[in-house]
Amino acid sequence: MREKVLEFLKLPKDDQTPNLELLEKLRRYRAKIHPDVNPGLEAIFTEKSAMVNILIDDYKKYIEEDLKNNSIVLYSNIEEKDDSLRVFELLALEEKIKNLETELIVKNNENQRLKSELKTMTKDLEEKKVENFKYKYEYSIKDYVFLSTKVGLTTLILVLMQITEISNIVRNLVSIPSNILNSFLIFYIAYCVASYATKNFISTNLDSLFKSLESVNIRGRFAKYIDERKEFSKIDISEFISIYLEKEYKILNILLKFDIHNRKHYIIHLCTELLTKEFIRDGIIKYTYRSDFCIKFSTDKYKYNSWEEIVLDDVF
């Protein structure tokens, strides 16, 4: 190996240069032909750098063997001391650059990982918002149904228990034929039962109602804006429906503003007691989609705080 190094540096094979000094000559040679040190030798560096690196690695092994055999001559009294220091500085700089490159790769990977986690967390947050919305909606309806059912059943029991007594009392006070009074009471009982059945149907079929709403493509007055922005081709209708509960009156306010074709009136029919123009008129509905599509609804005017102003002249 020593002869190979001496031949590469064009030194006599009987040269008694200490091992460490010879290693420094190899390093200086690599530094001198480096393009940053001597741009004119770029082609030589490209051709010779691989060979020099192999020689340095092999020669390090050769020195380690000498160390084991205690035959190493320590590095001392080099005439080109300044050049040697310069080589060490270049090698240190090269090592520092490699460390920085490695650190940059690690940080870039970490950055990509954090971006991926942020994207996942954002998606989970949006899903939880929708889930929370559905939970509140279902809870409000079930609470309303429970109260209505309790009142309806209580009334029904009272009517059934005292139908005879009520008929007699009313017939004695007012001259109303018994058949008309009984018909009225039967009609009232039927109304209570029908009201309970309708509310119970809405509550138990809430999930299917959501699915039917979510499958609708939003069109109508937003059509041209949706076509211009491709991500609006299909909007999650569960986000589109906003619920506002008045703290003082505990009124369930819902604004449905979408084109649901022939099923629109059917859904409104099911929600007759929950969805009325009076409730909407007294409420404030805000719908936000992807932070850049926001409509504020009020009794006197419509406000649109993105893109351009839109006037919605019909609620239903």
PDB file of C-alpha atoms in Angstrom:
ATOM      1  CA  MET A   1       0.000   0.000   0.000  1.00  0.00           C
ATOM      2  CA  ARG A   2       2.828   2.420   0.883  1.00  0.00           C
ATOM      3  CA  GLU A   3       4.436   1.856  -2.508  1.00  0.00           C
ATOM      4  CA  LYS A   4       1.094   2.529  -4.220  1.00  0.00           C
ATOM      5  CA  VAL A   5       0.750   5.864  -2.391  1.00  0.00           C
ATOM      6  CA  LEU A   6       4.335   6.887  -3.153  1.00  0.00           C
ATOM      7  CA  GLU A   7       3.831   6.023  -6.816  1.00  0.00           C
ATOM      8  CA  PHE A   8       0.628   8.070  -6.979  1.00  0.00           C
ATOM      9  CA  LEU A   9       2.416  11.113  -5.478  1.00  0.00           C
ATOM     10  CA  LYS A  10       5.419  10.512  -7.778  1.00  0.00           C
ATOM     11  CA  LEU A  11       7.802  10.059  -4.840  1.00  0.00           C
ATOM     12  CA  PRO A  12      10.722   7.633  -4.711  1.00  0.00           C
ATOM     13  CA  LYS A  13       9.713   4.262  -3.317  1.00  0.00           C
ATOM     14  CA  ASP A  14      12.543   4.386  -0.807  1.00  0.00           C
ATOM     15  CA  ASP A  15      11.233   7.656   0.637  1.00  0.00           C
ATOM     16  CA  GLN A  16      11.322   7.525   4.450  1.00  0.00           C
ATOM     17  CA  THR A  17       8.572  10.118   4.963  1.00  0.00           C
ATOM     18  CA  PRO A  18       6.716   9.479   8.230  1.00  0.00           C
ATOM     19  CA  ASN A  19       3.308   7.930   7.776  1.00  0.00           C
ATOM     20  CA  LEU A  20       1.287  10.851   9.148  1.00  0.00           C
ATOM     21  CA  GLU A  21       3.227  13.321   7.006  1.00  0.00           C
ATOM     22  CA  LEU A  22       2.487  11.231   3.950  1.00  0.00           C
ATOM     23  CA  LEU A  23      -1.172  11.208   4.864  1.00  0.00           C
ATOM     24  CA  GLU A  24      -1.080  14.991   5.111  1.00  0.00           C
ATOM     25  CA  LYS A  25       0.484  15.180   1.636  1.00  0.00           C
ATOM     26  CA  LEU A  26      -2.410  13.139   0.322  1.00  0.00           C
ATOM     27  CA  ARG A  27      -4.887  15.489   1.969  1.00  0.00           C
ATOM     28  CA  ARG A  28      -3.060  18.558   0.660  1.00  0.00           C
ATOM     29  CA  TYR A  29      -3.111  17.074  -2.805  1.00  0.00           C
ATOM     30  CA  ARG A  30      -6.852  16.573  -2.571  1.00  0.00           C
ATOM     31  CA  ALA A  31      -7.293  20.137  -1.296  1.00  0.00           C
ATOM     32  CA  LYS A  32      -5.138  21.632  -4.067  1.00  0.00           C
ATOM     33  CA  ILE A  33      -7.072  19.982  -6.864  1.00  0.00           C
ATOM     34  CA  HIS A  34     -10.451  20.858  -5.316  1.00  0.00           C
ATOM     35  CA  PRO A  35     -12.430  23.236  -7.601  1.00  0.00           C
ATOM     36  CA  ASP A  36     -13.022  25.669  -4.727  1.00  0.00           C
ATOM     37  CA  VAL A  37      -9.261  26.023  -4.260  1.00  0.00           C
ATOM     38  CA  ASN A  38      -8.162  25.826  -7.872  1.00  0.00           C
ATOM     39  CA  PRO A  39     -11.050  26.121 -10.357  1.00  0.00           C
ATOM     40  CA  GLY A  40      -8.779  25.294 -13.282  1.00  0.00           C
ATOM     41  CA  LEU A  41      -8.308  21.761 -11.963  1.00  0.00           C
ATOM     42  CA  GLU A  42     -11.994  20.877 -11.798  1.00  0.00           C
ATOM     43  CA  ALA A  43     -11.671  18.138 -14.422  1.00  0.00           C
ATOM     44  CA  ILE A  44      -8.678  16.645 -12.609  1.00  0.00           C
ATOM     45  CA  PHE A  45     -10.565  16.729  -9.333  1.00  0.00           C
ATOM     46  CA  THR A  46     -13.535  14.947 -10.851  1.00  0.00           C
ATOM     47  CA  GLU A  47     -11.225  12.261 -12.226  1.00  0.00           C
ATOM     48  CA  LYS A  48      -8.876  11.885  -9.280  1.00  0.00           C
ATOM     49  CA  SER A  49     -11.007  12.623  -6.221  1.00  0.00           C
ATOM     50  CA  ALA A  50     -12.432   9.115  -5.966  1.00  0.00           C
ATOM     51  CA  MET A  51      -8.947   7.613  -6.206  1.00  0.00           C
ATOM     52  CA  VAL A  52      -7.559  10.004  -3.593  1.00  0.00           C
ATOM     53  CA  ASN A  53     -10.403   9.227  -1.185  1.00  0.00           C
ATOM     54  CA  ILE A  54      -9.774   5.489  -1.597  1.00  0.00           C
ATOM     55  CA  LEU A  55      -6.041   5.996  -1.011  1.00  0.00           C
ATOM     56  CA  ILE A  56      -6.683   8.085   2.112  1.00  0.00           C
ATOM     57  CA  ASP A  57      -9.048   5.484   3.570  1.00  0.00           C
ATOM     58  CA  ASP A  58      -6.648   2.653   2.759  1.00  0.00           C
ATOM     59  CA  TYR A  59      -3.694   4.567   4.094  1.00  0.00           C
ATOM     60  CA  LYS A  60      -5.534   5.277   7.358  1.00  0.00           C
ATOM     61  CA  LYS A  61      -5.877   1.526   7.781  1.00  0.00           C
ATOM     62  CA  TYR A  62      -2.164   1.193   7.029  1.00  0.00           C
ATOM     63  CA  ILE A  63      -1.343   3.753   9.763  1.00  0.00           C
ATOM     64  CA  GLU A  64      -3.624   1.965  12.242  1.00  0.00           C
ATOM     65  CA  GLU A  65      -1.660  -1.214  11.604  1.00  0.00           C
ATOM     66  CA  ASP A  66       1.573   0.692  12.227  1.00  0.00           C
ATOM     67  CA  LEU A  67       0.172   2.020  15.475  1.00  0.00           C
ATOM     68  CA  LYS A  68      -0.541  -1.520  16.593  1.00  0.00           C
ATOM     69  CA  ASN A  69       3.042  -2.468  15.812  1.00  0.00           C
ATOM     70  CA  ASN A  70       4.412   0.665  17.592  1.00  0.00           C
ATOM     71  CA  SER A  71       6.377   1.588  14.477  1.00  0.00           C
ATOM     72  CA  ILE A  72       4.682   4.946  13.796  1.00  0.00           C
ATOM     73  CA  VAL A  73       6.840   8.058  13.460  1.00  0.00           C
ATOM     74  CA  LEU A  74       4.986  11.023  14.955  1.00  0.00           C
ATOM     75  CA  TYR A  75       4.091  14.003  12.811  1.00  0.00           C
ATOM     76  CA  SER A  76       6.587  16.844  13.329  1.00  0.00           C
ATOM     77  CA  ASN A  77       8.555  19.629  11.661  1.00  0.00           C
ATOM     78  CA  ILE A  78       6.643  19.977   8.417  1.00  0.00           C
ATOM     79  CA  GLU A  79       8.013  22.815   6.318  1.00  0.00           C
ATOM     80  CA  GLU A  80       4.642  23.619   4.761  1.00  0.00           C
ATOM     81  CA  LYS A  81       2.991  24.185   8.090  1.00  0.00           C
ATOM     82  CA  ASP A  82       0.656  26.959   6.799  1.00  0.00           C
ATOM     83  CA  ASP A  83      -0.519  24.766   3.950  1.00  0.00           C
ATOM     84  CA  SER A  84      -1.115  21.946   6.414  1.00  0.00           C
ATOM     85  CA  LEU A  85      -3.263  24.181   8.613  1.00  0.00           C
ATOM     86  CA  ARG A  86      -5.170  25.288   5.535  1.00  0.00           C
ATOM     87  CA  VAL A  87      -5.831  21.652   4.657  1.00  0.00           C
ATOM     88  CA  PHE A  88      -7.112  20.999   8.145  1.00  0.00           C
ATOM     89  CA  GLU A  89      -9.410  24.037   7.868  1.00  0.00           C
ATOM     90  CA  LEU A  90     -10.724  22.811   4.523  1.00  0.00           C
ATOM     91  CA  LEU A  91     -11.303  19.332   5.913  1.00  0.00           C
ATOM     92  CA  ALA A  92     -13.055  20.777   8.956  1.00  0.00           C
ATOM     93  CA  LEU A  93     -15.201  22.949   6.700  1.00  0.00           C
ATOM     94  CA  GLU A  94     -16.024  19.944   4.527  1.00  0.00           C
ATOM     95  CA  GLU A  95     -17.051  17.960   7.601  1.00  0.00           C
ATOM     96  CA  LYS A  96     -19.148  20.856   8.874  1.00  0.00           C
ATOM     97  CA  ILE A  97     -20.941  21.110   5.520  1.00  0.00           C
ATOM     98  CA  LYS A  98     -21.686  17.378   5.585  1.00  0.00           C
ATOM     99  CA  ASN A  99     -23.087  17.687   9.114  1.00  0.00           C
ATOM    100  CA  LEU A 100     -25.230  20.634   8.073  1.00  0.00           C
ATOM    101  CA  GLU A 101     -26.525  18.720   5.055  1.00  0.00           C
ATOM    102  CA  THR A 102     -27.390  15.761   7.273  1.00  0.00           C
ATOM    103  CA  GLU A 103     -29.094  18.070   9.782  1.00  0.00           C
ATOM    104  CA  LEU A 104     -31.012  19.757   6.962  1.00  0.00           C
ATOM    105  CA  ILE A 105     -32.256  16.390   5.665  1.00  0.00           C
ATOM    106  CA  VAL A 106     -33.329  15.390   9.176  1.00  0.00           C
ATOM    107  CA  LYS A 107     -35.120  18.703   9.725  1.00  0.00           C
ATOM    108  CA  ASN A 108     -36.783  18.477   6.322  1.00  0.00           C
ATOM    109  CA  ASN A 109     -38.053  14.990   7.137  1.00  0.00           C
ATOM    110  CA  GLU A 110     -39.259  16.253  10.506  1.00  0.00           C
ATOM    111  CA  ASN A 111     -40.962  19.189   8.791  1.00  0.00           C
ATOM    112  CA  GLN A 112     -42.730  16.854   6.364  1.00  0.00           C
ATOM    113  CA  ARG A 113     -43.819  14.672   9.266  1.00  0.00           C
ATOM    114  CA  LEU A 114     -45.197  17.675  11.154  1.00  0.00           C
ATOM    115  CA  LYS A 115     -47.018  18.855   8.021  1.00  0.00           C
ATOM    116  CA  SER A 116     -48.558  15.401   7.624  1.00  0.00           C
ATOM    117  CA  GLU A 117     -49.613  15.361  11.293  1.00  0.00           C
ATOM    118  CA  LEU A 118     -51.091  18.858  10.953  1.00  0.00           C
ATOM    119  CA  LYS A 119     -53.068  17.788   7.886  1.00  0.00           C
ATOM    120  CA  THR A 120     -54.374  14.716   9.730  1.00  0.00           C
ATOM    121  CA  MET A 121     -55.276  16.771  12.805  1.00  0.00           C
ATOM    122  CA  THR A 122     -57.084  19.352  10.645  1.00  0.00           C
ATOM    123  CA  LYS A 123     -59.077  16.597   8.940  1.00  0.00           C
ATOM    124  CA  ASP A 124     -59.938  15.022  12.312  1.00  0.00           C
ATOM    125  CA  LEU A 125     -61.027  18.432  13.606  1.00  0.00           C
ATOM    126  CA  GLU A 126     -63.382  18.962  10.661  1.00  0.00           C
ATOM    127  CA  GLU A 127     -64.847  15.476  11.128  1.00  0.00           C
ATOM    128  CA  LYS A 128     -65.361  16.123  14.845  1.00  0.00           C
ATOM    129  CA  LYS A 129     -67.067  19.436  14.045  1.00  0.00           C
ATOM    130  CA  VAL A 130     -69.556  17.667  11.791  1.00  0.00           C
ATOM    131  CA  GLU A 131     -70.006  14.880  14.340  1.00  0.00           C
ATOM    132  CA  ASN A 132     -70.565  17.413  17.117  1.00  0.00           C
ATOM    133  CA  PHE A 133     -73.062  19.279  14.946  1.00  0.00           C
ATOM    134  CA  LYS A 134     -75.034  16.081  14.282  1.00  0.00           C
ATOM    135  CA  TYR A 135     -74.960  15.212  17.974  1.00  0.00           C
ATOM    136  CA  LYS A 136     -76.343  18.621  18.972  1.00  0.00           C
ATOM    137  CA  TYR A 137     -78.990  18.437  16.270  1.00  0.00           C
ATOM    138  CA  GLU A 138     -80.073  14.946  17.321  1.00  0.00           C
ATOM    139  CA  TYR A 139     -80.010  15.856  21.005  1.00  0.00           C
ATOM    140  CA  SER A 140     -82.159  18.961  20.463  1.00  0.00           C
ATOM    141  CA  ILE A 141     -84.768  17.063  18.471  1.00  0.00           C
ATOM    142  CA  LYS A 142     -84.889  14.161  20.935  1.00  0.00           C
ATOM    143  CA  ASP A 143     -85.254  16.603  23.828  1.00  0.00           C
ATOM    144  CA  TYR A 144     -88.095  18.338  22.001  1.00  0.00           C
ATOM    145  CA  VAL A 145     -89.715  14.997  21.125  1.00  0.00           C
ATOM    146  CA  PHE A 146     -89.450  13.799  24.713  1.00  0.00           C
ATOM    147  CA  LEU A 147     -91.160  16.914  26.065  1.00  0.00           C
ATOM    148  CA  SER A 148     -93.861  16.846  23.386  1.00  0.00           C
ATOM    149  CA  THR A 149     -94.468  13.130  23.931  1.00  0.00           C
ATOM    150  CA  LYS A 150     -94.780  13.561  27.682  1.00  0.00           C
ATOM    151  CA  VAL A 151     -97.273  16.387  27.284  1.00  0.00           C
ATOM    152  CA  GLY A 152     -99.192  14.520  24.585  1.00  0.00           C
ATOM    153  CA  LEU A 153     -99.425  11.280  26.532  1.00  0.00           C
ATOM    154  CA  THR A 154    -100.436  13.105  29.712  1.00  0.00           C
ATOM    155  CA  THR A 155    -103.199  14.895  27.854  1.00  0.00           C
ATOM    156  CA  LEU A 156    -104.265  11.662  26.196  1.00  0.00           C
ATOM    157  CA  ILE A 157    -104.525   9.825  29.524  1.00  0.00           C
ATOM    158  CA  LEU A 158    -106.497  12.647  31.098  1.00  0.00           C
ATOM    159  CA  VAL A 159    -108.859  12.728  28.156  1.00  0.00           C
ATOM    160  CA  LEU A 160    -109.394   8.976  28.203  1.00  0.00           C
ATOM    161  CA  MET A 161    -109.951   8.913  31.960  1.00  0.00           C
ATOM    162  CA  GLN A 162    -112.393  11.821  32.083  1.00  0.00           C
ATOM    163  CA  ILE A 163    -114.018  11.779  28.661  1.00  0.00           C
ATOM    164  CA  THR A 164    -117.397  10.891  30.123  1.00  0.00           C
ATOM    165  CA  GLU A 165    -117.188  13.438  32.928  1.00  0.00           C
ATOM    166  CA  ILE A 166    -116.026  16.192  30.586  1.00  0.00           C
ATOM    167  CA  SER A 167    -118.802  15.397  28.144  1.00  0.00           C
ATOM    168  CA  ASN A 168    -121.434  15.583  30.863  1.00  0.00           C
ATOM    169  CA  ILE A 169    -120.083  18.814  32.369  1.00  0.00           C
ATOM    170  CA  VAL A 170    -119.754  20.615  29.063  1.00  0.00           C
ATOM    171  CA  ARG A 171    -123.117  19.341  27.845  1.00  0.00           C
ATOM    172  CA  ASN A 172    -124.758  20.674  31.024  1.00  0.00           C
ATOM    173  CA  LEU A 173    -123.073  24.079  30.741  1.00  0.00           C
ATOM    174  CA  VAL A 174    -123.451  24.560  26.993  1.00  0.00           C
ATOM    175  CA  SER A 175    -126.112  23.133  24.795  1.00  0.00           C
ATOM    176  CA  ILE A 176    -123.785  21.141  22.501  1.00  0.00           C
ATOM    177  CA  PRO A 177    -124.963  17.851  21.064  1.00  0.00           C
ATOM    178  CA  SER A 178    -123.090  14.921  22.551  1.00  0.00           C
ATOM    179  CA  ASN A 179    -122.123  13.535  19.165  1.00  0.00           C
ATOM    180  CA  ILE A 180    -120.326  16.808  18.204  1.00  0.00           C
ATOM    181  CA  LEU A 181    -118.487  16.960  21.532  1.00  0.00           C
ATOM    182  CA  ASN A 182    -117.435  13.334  21.300  1.00  0.00           C
ATOM    183  CA  SER A 183    -116.275  13.929  17.706  1.00  0.00           C
ATOM    184  CA  PHE A 184    -114.203  16.883  18.879  1.00  0.00           C
ATOM    185  CA  LEU A 185    -112.560  14.846  21.647  1.00  0.00           C
ATOM    186  CA  ILE A 186    -111.839  11.990  19.231  1.00  0.00           C
ATOM    187  CA  PHE A 187    -110.320  14.471  16.784  1.00  0.00           C
ATOM    188  CA  TYR A 188    -108.140  15.929  19.555  1.00  0.00           C
ATOM    189  CA  ILE A 189    -106.935  12.467  20.587  1.00  0.00           C
ATOM    190  CA  ALA A 190    -106.138  11.637  16.959  1.00  0.00           C
ATOM    191  CA  TYR A 191    -104.222  14.912  16.668  1.00  0.00           C
ATOM    192  CA  CYS A 192    -102.112  14.069  19.748  1.00  0.00           C
ATOM    193  CA  VAL A 193    -101.331  10.598  18.426  1.00  0.00           C
ATOM    194  CA  ALA A 194    -100.473  11.934  14.946  1.00  0.00           C
ATOM    195  CA  SER A 195     -98.259  14.651  16.437  1.00  0.00           C
ATOM    196  CA  TYR A 196     -96.383  12.099  18.553  1.00  0.00           C
ATOM    197  CA  ALA A 197     -95.980   9.724  15.594  1.00  0.00           C
ATOM    198  CA  THR A 198     -94.625  12.520  13.361  1.00  0.00           C
ATOM    199  CA  LYS A 199     -92.068  13.665  15.950  1.00  0.00           C
ATOM    200  CA  ASN A 200     -91.037  10.088  16.692  1.00  0.00           C
ATOM    201  CA  PHE A 201     -90.576   9.436  12.965  1.00  0.00           C
ATOM    202  CA  ILE A 202     -88.308  12.486  12.600  1.00  0.00           C
ATOM    203  CA  SER A 203     -86.206  11.444  15.594  1.00  0.00           C
ATOM    204  CA  THR A 204     -85.771   7.793  14.634  1.00  0.00           C
ATOM    205  CA  ASN A 205     -85.075   8.574  10.993  1.00  0.00           C
ATOM    206  CA  LEU A 206     -82.600  11.372  11.664  1.00  0.00           C
ATOM    207  CA  ASP A 207     -79.586   9.521  10.259  1.00  0.00           C
ATOM    208  CA  SER A 208     -81.335   8.643   7.016  1.00  0.00           C
ATOM    209  CA  LEU A 209     -82.535  12.243   6.778  1.00  0.00           C
ATOM    210  CA  PHE A 210     -78.936  13.461   7.047  1.00  0.00           C
ATOM    211  CA  LYS A 211     -77.797  11.001   4.396  1.00  0.00           C
ATOM    212  CA  SER A 212     -80.498  12.124   1.994  1.00  0.00           C
ATOM    213  CA  LEU A 213     -79.517  15.746   2.590  1.00  0.00           C
ATOM    214  CA  GLU A 214     -75.799  15.071   2.169  1.00  0.00           C
ATOM    215  CA  SER A 215     -76.380  13.351  -1.170  1.00  0.00           C
ATOM    216  CA  VAL A 216     -77.857  16.504  -2.685  1.00  0.00           C
ATOM    217  CA  ASN A 217     -75.665  18.567  -5.011  1.00  0.00           C
ATOM    218  CA  ILE A 218     -75.864  22.236  -4.118  1.00  0.00           C
ATOM    219  CA  ARG A 219     -77.093  24.324  -7.042  1.00  0.00           C
ATOM    220  CA  GLY A 220     -79.777  27.042  -7.282  1.00  0.00           C
ATOM    221  CA  ARG A 221     -78.598  30.630  -6.864  1.00  0.00           C
ATOM    222  CA  PHE A 222     -75.027  29.517  -6.073  1.00  0.00           C
ATOM    223  CA  ALA A 223     -74.658  27.553  -9.323  1.00  0.00           C
ATOM    224  CA  LYS A 224     -72.336  29.887 -11.224  1.00  0.00           C
ATOM    225  CA  TYR A 225     -70.110  30.459  -8.163  1.00  0.00           C
ATOM    226  CA  ILE A 226     -69.933  26.731  -7.509  1.00  0.00           C
ATOM    227  CA  ASP A 227     -68.970  26.045 -11.143  1.00  0.00           C
ATOM    228  CA  GLU A 228     -66.228  28.667 -10.933  1.00  0.00           C
ATOM    229  CA  ARG A 229     -64.802  27.075  -7.800  1.00  0.00           C
ATOM    230  CA  LYS A 230     -64.616  23.343  -8.442  1.00  0.00           C
ATOM    231  CA  GLU A 231     -64.358  22.404  -4.775  1.00  0.00           C
ATOM    232  CA  PHE A 232     -67.954  23.564  -4.320  1.00  0.00           C
ATOM    233  CA  SER A 233     -69.306  20.940  -6.733  1.00  0.00           C
ATOM    234  CA  LYS A 234     -70.603  19.021  -3.730  1.00  0.00           C
ATOM    235  CA  ILE A 235     -70.970  20.524  -0.277  1.00  0.00           C
ATOM    236  CA  ASP A 236     -71.566  18.558   2.903  1.00  0.00           C
ATOM    237  CA  ILE A 237     -75.135  19.560   3.614  1.00  0.00           C
ATOM    238  CA  SER A 238     -74.702  18.810   7.316  1.00  0.00           C
ATOM    239  CA  GLU A 239     -72.275  21.728   7.435  1.00  0.00           C
ATOM    240  CA  PHE A 240     -74.640  23.800   5.331  1.00  0.00           C
ATOM    241  CA  ILE A 241     -77.476  23.509   7.872  1.00  0.00           C
ATOM    242  CA  SER A 242     -76.800  25.782  10.849  1.00  0.00           C
ATOM    243  CA  ILE A 243     -78.702  25.540  14.108  1.00  0.00           C
ATOM    244  CA  TYR A 244     -79.093  28.431  16.488  1.00  0.00           C
ATOM    245  CA  LEU A 245     -80.700  27.831  19.891  1.00  0.00           C
ATOM    246  CA  GLU A 246     -82.104  30.983  21.501  1.00  0.00           C
ATOM    247  CA  LYS A 247     -80.952  31.009  25.132  1.00  0.00           C
ATOM    248  CA  GLU A 248     -84.066  32.852  26.320  1.00  0.00           C
ATOM    249  CA  TYR A 249     -86.736  31.025  24.357  1.00  0.00           C
ATOM    250  CA  LYS A 250     -85.000  27.674  23.689  1.00  0.00           C
ATOM    251  CA  ILE A 251     -86.219  27.824  20.100  1.00  0.00           C
ATOM    252  CA  LEU A 252     -84.644  25.553  17.518  1.00  0.00           C
ATOM    253  CA  ASN A 253     -83.773  27.720  14.489  1.00  0.00           C
ATOM    254  CA  ILE A 254     -82.736  26.019  11.289  1.00  0.00           C
ATOM    255  CA  LEU A 255     -81.976  27.613   7.959  1.00  0.00           C
ATOM    256  CA  LEU A 256     -82.178  25.378   4.908  1.00  0.00           C
ATOM    257  CA  LYS A 257     -81.055  27.221   1.772  1.00  0.00           C
ATOM    258  CA  PHE A 258     -80.394  24.729  -0.958  1.00  0.00           C
ATOM    259  CA  ASP A 259     -82.000  23.234  -4.002  1.00  0.00           C
ATOM    260  CA  ILE A 260     -83.344  19.825  -3.008  1.00  0.00           C
ATOM    261  CA  HIS A 261     -85.522  19.334  -6.109  1.00  0.00           C
ATOM    262  CA  ASN A 262     -88.826  17.578  -5.418  1.00  0.00           C
ATOM    263  CA  ARG A 263     -87.827  16.371  -1.952  1.00  0.00           C
ATOM    264  CA  LYS A 264     -87.568  19.898  -0.581  1.00  0.00           C
ATOM    265  CA  HIS A 265     -91.250  20.261   0.327  1.00  0.00           C
ATOM    266  CA  TYR A 266     -91.356  16.708   1.715  1.00  0.00           C
ATOM    267  CA  ILE A 267     -88.564  17.457   4.206  1.00  0.00           C
ATOM    268  CA  ILE A 268     -90.130  20.790   5.135  1.00  0.00           C
ATOM    269  CA  HIS A 269     -93.403  18.915   5.725  1.00  0.00           C
ATOM    270  CA  LEU A 270     -91.667  16.519   8.115  1.00  0.00           C
ATOM    271  CA  CYS A 271     -90.074  19.423   9.965  1.00  0.00           C
ATOM    272  CA  THR A 272     -93.215  21.599  10.058  1.00  0.00           C
ATOM    273  CA  GLU A 273     -93.085  22.132  13.807  1.00  0.00           C
ATOM    274  CA  LEU A 274     -89.314  22.674  13.829  1.00  0.00           C
ATOM    275  CA  LEU A 275     -88.831  24.839  10.775  1.00  0.00           C
ATOM    276  CA  THR A 276     -90.932  27.959  10.323  1.00  0.00           C
ATOM    277  CA  LYS A 277     -90.361  31.358   8.782  1.00  0.00           C
ATOM    278  CA  GLU A 278     -91.102  33.004  12.145  1.00  0.00           C
ATOM    279  CA  PHE A 279     -88.250  31.104  13.831  1.00  0.00           C
ATOM    280  CA  ILE A 280     -85.846  31.952  11.030  1.00  0.00           C
ATOM    281  CA  ARG A 281     -86.917  35.590  11.038  1.00  0.00           C
ATOM    282  CA  ASP A 282     -85.983  35.879  14.728  1.00  0.00           C
ATOM    283  CA  GLY A 283     -82.743  33.962  14.383  1.00  0.00           C
ATOM    284  CA  ILE A 284     -79.234  34.695  13.168  1.00  0.00           C
ATOM    285  CA  ILE A 285     -77.821  31.980  10.926  1.00  0.00           C
ATOM    286  CA  LYS A 286     -74.192  31.800   9.963  1.00  0.00           C
ATOM    287  CA  TYR A 287     -72.769  29.255   7.565  1.00  0.00           C
ATOM    288  CA  THR A 288     -69.023  29.026   6.986  1.00  0.00           C
ATOM    289  CA  TYR A 289     -67.380  26.738   4.424  1.00  0.00           C
ATOM    290  CA  ARG A 290     -63.567  26.417   4.193  1.00  0.00           C
ATOM    291  CA  SER A 291     -63.081  29.838   5.801  1.00  0.00           C
ATOM    292  CA  ASP A 292     -63.742  31.735   2.573  1.00  0.00           C
ATOM    293  CA  PHE A 293     -67.487  31.294   2.070  1.00  0.00           C
ATOM    294  CA  CYS A 294     -69.574  32.957   4.745  1.00  0.00           C
ATOM    295  CA  ILE A 295     -73.209  34.095   4.723  1.00  0.00           C
ATOM    296  CA  LYS A 296     -74.775  36.069   7.557  1.00  0.00           C
ATOM    297  CA  PHE A 297     -78.564  35.975   7.624  1.00  0.00           C
ATOM    298  CA  SER A 298     -80.670  38.639   9.351  1.00  0.00           C
ATOM    299  CA  THR A 299     -84.185  39.982   9.186  1.00  0.00           C
ATOM    300  CA  ASP A 300     -83.539  43.163   7.245  1.00  0.00           C
ATOM    301  CA  LYS A 301     -80.699  42.355   4.858  1.00  0.00           C
ATOM    302  CA  TYR A 302     -78.253  39.734   3.640  1.00  0.00           C
ATOM    303  CA  LYS A 303     -74.539  40.179   4.043  1.00  0.00           C
ATOM    304  CA  TYR A 304     -71.894  38.386   2.040  1.00  0.00           C
ATOM    305  CA  ASN A 305     -68.317  38.982   3.207  1.00  0.00           C
ATOM    306  CA  SER A 306     -66.276  37.187   0.554  1.00  0.00           C
ATOM    307  CA  TRP A 307     -65.742  37.347  -3.228  1.00  0.00           C
ATOM    308  CA  GLU A 308     -68.562  39.788  -4.096  1.00  0.00           C
ATOM    309  CA  GLU A 309     -71.974  40.765  -2.746  1.00  0.00           C
ATOM    310  CA  ILE A 310     -74.807  38.329  -3.371  1.00  0.00           C
ATOM    311  CA  VAL A 311     -78.460  39.150  -2.800  1.00  0.00           C
ATOM    312  CA  LEU A 312     -80.609  36.205  -1.782  1.00  0.00           C
ATOM    313  CA  ASP A 313     -84.162  37.342  -2.412  1.00  0.00           C
ATOM    314  CA  ASP A 314     -85.850  34.111  -1.350  1.00  0.00           C
ATOM    315  CA  VAL A 315     -85.388  31.923   1.706  1.00  0.00           C
ATOM    316  CA  PHE A 316     -87.848  29.226   0.595  1.00  0.00           C
TER     317      PHE A 316
END
